[in-house]
mmCIF file of C-alpha atoms in Angstrom:
data_model
loop_
_atom_site.group_PDB
_atom_site.id
_atom_site.type_symbol
_atom_site.label_atom_id
_atom_site.label_comp_id
_atom_site.label_asym_id
_atom_site.label_seq_id
_atom_site.Cartn_x
_atom_site.Cartn_y
_atom_site.Cartn_z
ATOM 1 C CA GLY A 1 5.776 -18.202 -17.410
ATOM 2 C CA VAL A 2 7.843 -18.348 -14.279
ATOM 3 C CA GLN A 3 11.386 -17.188 -14.719
ATOM 4 C CA THR A 4 14.184 -18.934 -12.897
ATOM 5 C CA CYS A 5 17.441 -17.435 -11.820
ATOM 6 C CA ALA A 6 20.686 -18.977 -10.610
ATOM 7 C CA LEU A 7 21.138 -16.231 -7.998
ATOM 8 C CA PRO A 8 19.146 -17.984 -5.223
ATOM 9 C CA ILE A 9 21.961 -20.519 -4.919
ATOM 10 C CA PHE A 10 24.151 -17.656 -3.690
ATOM 11 C CA PHE A 11 21.669 -16.521 -1.039
ATOM 12 C CA PRO A 12 23.178 -18.600 1.811
ATOM 13 C CA VAL A 13 26.620 -17.155 1.031
ATOM 14 C CA TYR A 14 25.196 -13.620 0.889
ATOM 15 C CA LYS A 15 23.290 -14.119 4.155
ATOM 16 C CA ARG A 16 26.400 -15.441 5.915
ATOM 17 C CA LEU A 17 28.467 -12.527 4.581
ATOM 18 C CA MET A 18 25.907 -9.951 5.713
ATOM 19 C CA THR A 19 25.600 -11.591 9.144
ATOM 20 C CA GLU A 20 29.389 -11.362 9.477
ATOM 21 C CA VAL A 21 29.327 -7.698 8.402
ATOM 22 C CA GLY A 22 26.617 -7.036 10.997
ATOM 23 C CA ALA A 23 28.676 -8.714 13.716
ATOM 24 C CA ARG A 24 31.843 -6.738 12.882
ATOM 25 C CA ALA A 25 30.339 -3.305 12.184
ATOM 26 C CA ASP A 26 30.613 -0.649 14.870
ATOM 27 C CA THR A 27 27.506 1.101 13.542
ATOM 28 C CA ILE A 28 24.926 0.297 10.881
ATOM 29 C CA LEU A 29 22.929 3.101 9.264
ATOM 30 C CA THR A 30 19.617 2.429 7.584
ATOM 31 C CA VAL A 31 16.865 4.554 6.018
ATOM 32 C CA SER A 32 13.893 3.865 8.285
ATOM 33 C CA GLU A 33 12.701 2.356 11.525
ATOM 34 C CA SER A 34 11.173 -0.485 9.489
ATOM 35 C CA SER A 35 14.520 -1.260 7.840
ATOM 36 C CA ARG A 36 16.257 -0.912 11.209
ATOM 37 C CA ARG A 37 14.027 -3.636 12.687
ATOM 38 C CA ASP A 38 14.659 -5.843 9.640
ATOM 39 C CA VAL A 39 18.443 -5.405 9.952
ATOM 40 C CA ILE A 40 18.365 -6.307 13.649
ATOM 41 C CA GLU A 41 16.211 -9.370 12.993
ATOM 42 C CA HIS A 42 17.801 -10.719 9.816
ATOM 43 C CA LEU A 43 21.418 -10.043 10.768
ATOM 44 C CA GLY A 44 20.901 -11.426 14.272
ATOM 45 C CA ILE A 45 22.048 -8.247 16.043
ATOM 46 C CA ALA A 46 22.009 -8.873 19.793
ATOM 47 C CA ALA A 47 19.611 -6.745 21.887
ATOM 48 C CA LYS A 48 22.551 -5.117 23.701
ATOM 49 C CA ARG A 49 23.881 -3.918 20.299
ATOM 50 C CA SER A 50 20.538 -2.790 18.842
ATOM 51 C CA GLY A 51 21.497 0.830 19.597
ATOM 52 C CA ASP A 52 24.314 0.438 17.055
ATOM 53 C CA VAL A 53 21.710 0.172 14.280
ATOM 54 C CA ILE A 54 20.538 3.720 13.594
ATOM 55 C CA ALA A 55 17.705 4.907 11.339
ATOM 56 C CA VAL A 56 18.535 8.081 9.405
ATOM 57 C CA PRO A 57 15.426 8.849 7.355
ATOM 58 C CA ASN A 58 15.669 9.868 3.722
ATOM 59 C CA GLY A 59 14.821 13.347 2.615
ATOM 60 C CA VAL A 60 14.117 15.003 -0.700
ATOM 61 C CA ALA A 61 16.011 17.666 -2.622
ATOM 62 C CA PRO A 62 14.765 21.253 -2.290
ATOM 63 C CA GLU A 63 13.406 21.314 -5.854
ATOM 64 C CA TYR A 64 10.618 18.901 -4.832
ATOM 65 C CA LEU A 65 8.057 21.634 -4.171
ATOM 66 C CA PRO A 66 4.358 22.066 -4.855
ATOM 67 C CA ALA A 67 3.491 23.885 -8.068
ATOM 68 C CA GLU A 68 0.270 25.069 -9.591
ATOM 69 C CA LYS A 69 -1.471 22.035 -11.068
ATOM 70 C CA LYS A 70 -2.025 22.032 -14.795
ATOM 71 C CA HIS A 71 -5.570 20.759 -15.056
ATOM 72 C CA GLY A 72 -5.972 18.941 -18.341
ATOM 73 C CA ALA A 73 -8.877 17.019 -19.790
ATOM 74 C CA GLU A 74 -7.759 13.861 -17.970
ATOM 75 C CA LYS A 75 -7.051 13.085 -14.334
ATOM 76 C CA LEU A 76 -3.517 11.748 -14.002
ATOM 77 C CA VAL A 77 -2.657 8.793 -11.766
ATOM 78 C CA LEU A 78 1.104 8.376 -11.320
ATOM 79 C CA TYR A 79 3.375 5.484 -10.401
ATOM 80 C CA VAL A 80 7.150 5.920 -10.167
ATOM 81 C CA GLY A 81 9.356 2.904 -9.624
ATOM 82 C CA ARG A 82 10.610 -0.420 -10.808
ATOM 83 C CA PHE A 83 8.631 -3.493 -11.844
ATOM 84 C CA ASP A 84 9.997 -6.002 -9.320
ATOM 85 C CA PRO A 85 7.272 -8.331 -8.006
ATOM 86 C CA TYR A 86 7.185 -6.673 -4.557
ATOM 87 C CA LYS A 87 6.246 -3.377 -6.245
ATOM 88 C CA ASN A 88 2.903 -5.017 -7.158
ATOM 89 C CA VAL A 89 2.475 -3.160 -10.472
ATOM 90 C CA PRO A 90 0.052 -5.750 -11.951
ATOM 91 C CA ALA A 91 -2.284 -5.019 -9.015
ATOM 92 C CA LEU A 92 -1.943 -1.307 -9.816
ATOM 93 C CA ILE A 93 -3.033 -2.050 -13.398
ATOM 94 C CA GLU A 94 -6.070 -3.959 -12.096
ATOM 95 C CA ALA A 95 -6.949 -1.141 -9.679
ATOM 96 C CA PHE A 96 -6.611 1.361 -12.519
ATOM 97 C CA ALA A 97 -9.094 -0.693 -14.569
ATOM 98 C CA LYS A 98 -11.612 -0.361 -11.722
ATOM 99 C CA VAL A 99 -10.979 3.383 -11.459
ATOM 100 C CA ARG A 100 -11.655 3.761 -15.191
ATOM 101 C CA GLU A 101 -14.909 1.817 -14.824
ATOM 102 C CA ARG A 102 -16.158 3.979 -11.950
ATOM 103 C CA CYS A 103 -14.728 7.423 -12.688
ATOM 104 C CA LYS A 104 -16.970 9.789 -14.625
ATOM 105 C CA GLU A 105 -13.997 11.850 -15.791
ATOM 106 C CA PRO A 106 -11.290 10.624 -18.181
ATOM 107 C CA VAL A 107 -8.312 9.218 -16.307
ATOM 108 C CA ARG A 108 -4.829 8.199 -17.438
ATOM 109 C CA LEU A 109 -2.129 6.162 -15.674
ATOM 110 C CA ARG A 110 1.440 7.341 -16.124
ATOM 111 C CA ILE A 111 4.145 4.835 -15.205
ATOM 112 C CA VAL A 112 7.649 6.209 -14.782
ATOM 113 C CA GLY A 113 10.462 3.713 -14.366
ATOM 114 C CA PRO A 114 12.947 1.681 -16.363
ATOM 115 C CA ALA A 115 11.497 -1.217 -18.334
ATOM 116 C CA ASP A 116 12.630 -4.611 -17.101
ATOM 117 C CA PRO A 117 12.138 -7.593 -19.409
ATOM 118 C CA ARG A 118 12.290 -9.926 -16.387
ATOM 119 C CA TYR A 119 8.900 -8.613 -15.241
ATOM 120 C CA PRO A 120 6.448 -8.392 -18.171
ATOM 121 C CA GLU A 121 3.362 -9.029 -16.025
ATOM 122 C CA ALA A 122 2.162 -5.414 -15.740
ATOM 123 C CA ALA A 123 2.261 -4.776 -19.482
ATOM 124 C CA ALA A 124 0.593 -8.126 -20.154
ATOM 125 C CA ARG A 125 -2.152 -7.292 -17.645
ATOM 126 C CA ALA A 126 -2.695 -3.872 -19.251
ATOM 127 C CA GLN A 127 -3.006 -5.509 -22.666
ATOM 128 C CA ALA A 128 -5.388 -8.193 -21.393
ATOM 129 C CA LEU A 129 -7.631 -5.529 -19.854
ATOM 130 C CA GLY A 130 -7.524 -3.316 -22.963
ATOM 131 C CA LEU A 131 -5.924 -0.433 -21.056
ATOM 132 C CA GLU A 132 -3.003 0.323 -23.393
ATOM 133 C CA PRO A 133 -4.581 3.524 -24.808
ATOM 134 C CA PHE A 134 -4.954 4.896 -21.273
ATOM 135 C CA ILE A 135 -1.467 4.133 -19.916
ATOM 136 C CA THR A 136 1.735 6.039 -20.654
ATOM 137 C CA TRP A 137 4.933 4.026 -20.059
ATOM 138 C CA ASP A 138 7.639 6.665 -19.679
ATOM 139 C CA GLY A 139 10.729 4.720 -18.714
ATOM 140 C CA TYR A 140 13.534 6.699 -17.129
ATOM 141 C CA THR A 141 12.937 10.423 -16.503
ATOM 142 C CA SER A 142 15.492 13.075 -15.551
ATOM 143 C CA ASP A 143 15.388 14.564 -12.040
ATOM 144 C CA GLU A 144 13.896 17.787 -13.382
ATOM 145 C CA GLY A 145 11.320 15.888 -15.417
ATOM 146 C CA LEU A 146 10.445 13.749 -12.414
ATOM 147 C CA VAL A 147 9.702 16.785 -10.233
ATOM 148 C CA LYS A 148 7.377 18.169 -12.933
ATOM 149 C CA THR A 149 5.733 14.768 -13.284
ATOM 150 C CA TYR A 150 4.958 14.641 -9.554
ATOM 151 C CA GLN A 151 3.728 18.246 -9.629
ATOM 152 C CA ASN A 152 1.341 17.588 -12.539
ATOM 153 C CA ALA A 153 -0.133 14.350 -11.193
ATOM 154 C CA ASP A 154 -3.555 14.377 -9.562
ATOM 155 C CA VAL A 155 -2.622 11.423 -7.354
ATOM 156 C CA PHE A 156 0.443 9.248 -6.785
ATOM 157 C CA VAL A 157 -0.122 5.515 -6.175
ATOM 158 C CA LEU A 158 2.227 2.933 -4.659
ATOM 159 C CA LEU A 159 0.705 -0.492 -3.993
ATOM 160 C CA SER A 160 4.010 -2.054 -2.956
ATOM 161 C CA LEU A 161 3.944 -5.195 -0.841
ATOM 162 C CA TYR A 162 7.074 -4.100 1.067
ATOM 163 C CA GLU A 163 9.133 -0.938 1.347
ATOM 164 C CA GLY A 164 11.962 -0.113 3.683
ATOM 165 C CA PHE A 165 11.147 3.573 3.281
ATOM 166 C CA GLY A 166 9.204 4.484 0.122
ATOM 167 C CA LEU A 167 11.090 7.555 -1.098
ATOM 168 C CA THR A 168 8.699 8.086 -4.025
ATOM 169 C CA VAL A 169 5.852 8.610 -1.542
ATOM 170 C CA LEU A 170 7.852 11.353 0.181
ATOM 171 C CA GLU A 171 8.778 12.947 -3.157
ATOM 172 C CA ALA A 172 5.129 13.060 -4.252
ATOM 173 C CA MET A 173 4.028 14.543 -0.919
ATOM 174 C CA ALA A 174 6.774 17.175 -1.079
ATOM 175 C CA CYS A 175 5.352 18.204 -4.481
ATOM 176 C CA GLY A 176 1.877 18.571 -2.965
ATOM 177 C CA THR A 177 0.492 15.504 -4.732
ATOM 178 C CA PRO A 178 -1.970 13.327 -2.772
ATOM 179 C CA VAL A 179 -0.746 9.771 -2.179
ATOM 180 C CA VAL A 180 -2.523 6.434 -2.097
ATOM 181 C CA CYS A 181 -0.277 3.639 -0.825
ATOM 182 C CA SER A 182 -0.396 0.227 0.762
#
């Protein structure tokens, strides 16, 4: 069912506060050109002050490097992230079902990210499609474990509906893992 939350009642207060912060700040740093445009638009930054909003792109730590792939019996599709609706994980589950139908080789989906009981849709979709035996739900992984996970994946997938930057895409690429993203 649809979950409700009392937080939306605070949105007007939050928006007013952030608009005030934007008006008073000498400089605003953000992680991407996309986020920069959003900040300018949503905080109402005047065109003459748009130069005060600066994009400083994210980078990855030096340990995110390609490694020799360990080719197992299965192809490994990887998702790293949360389960918030904008991350579109139920659509990833549906896409994975289609991959399993069409792929001649065995394929497994590995999902790395903290479980969130507010968003049970992905797990419910996996169960409805009978995919549970082919999906590994890993939860939180250490930084070292995450690097190895990226390095061992055959492909990284992010079907997010919106990202300000998409750091996981950069991390996967830095590890030499092909990326499929929306």
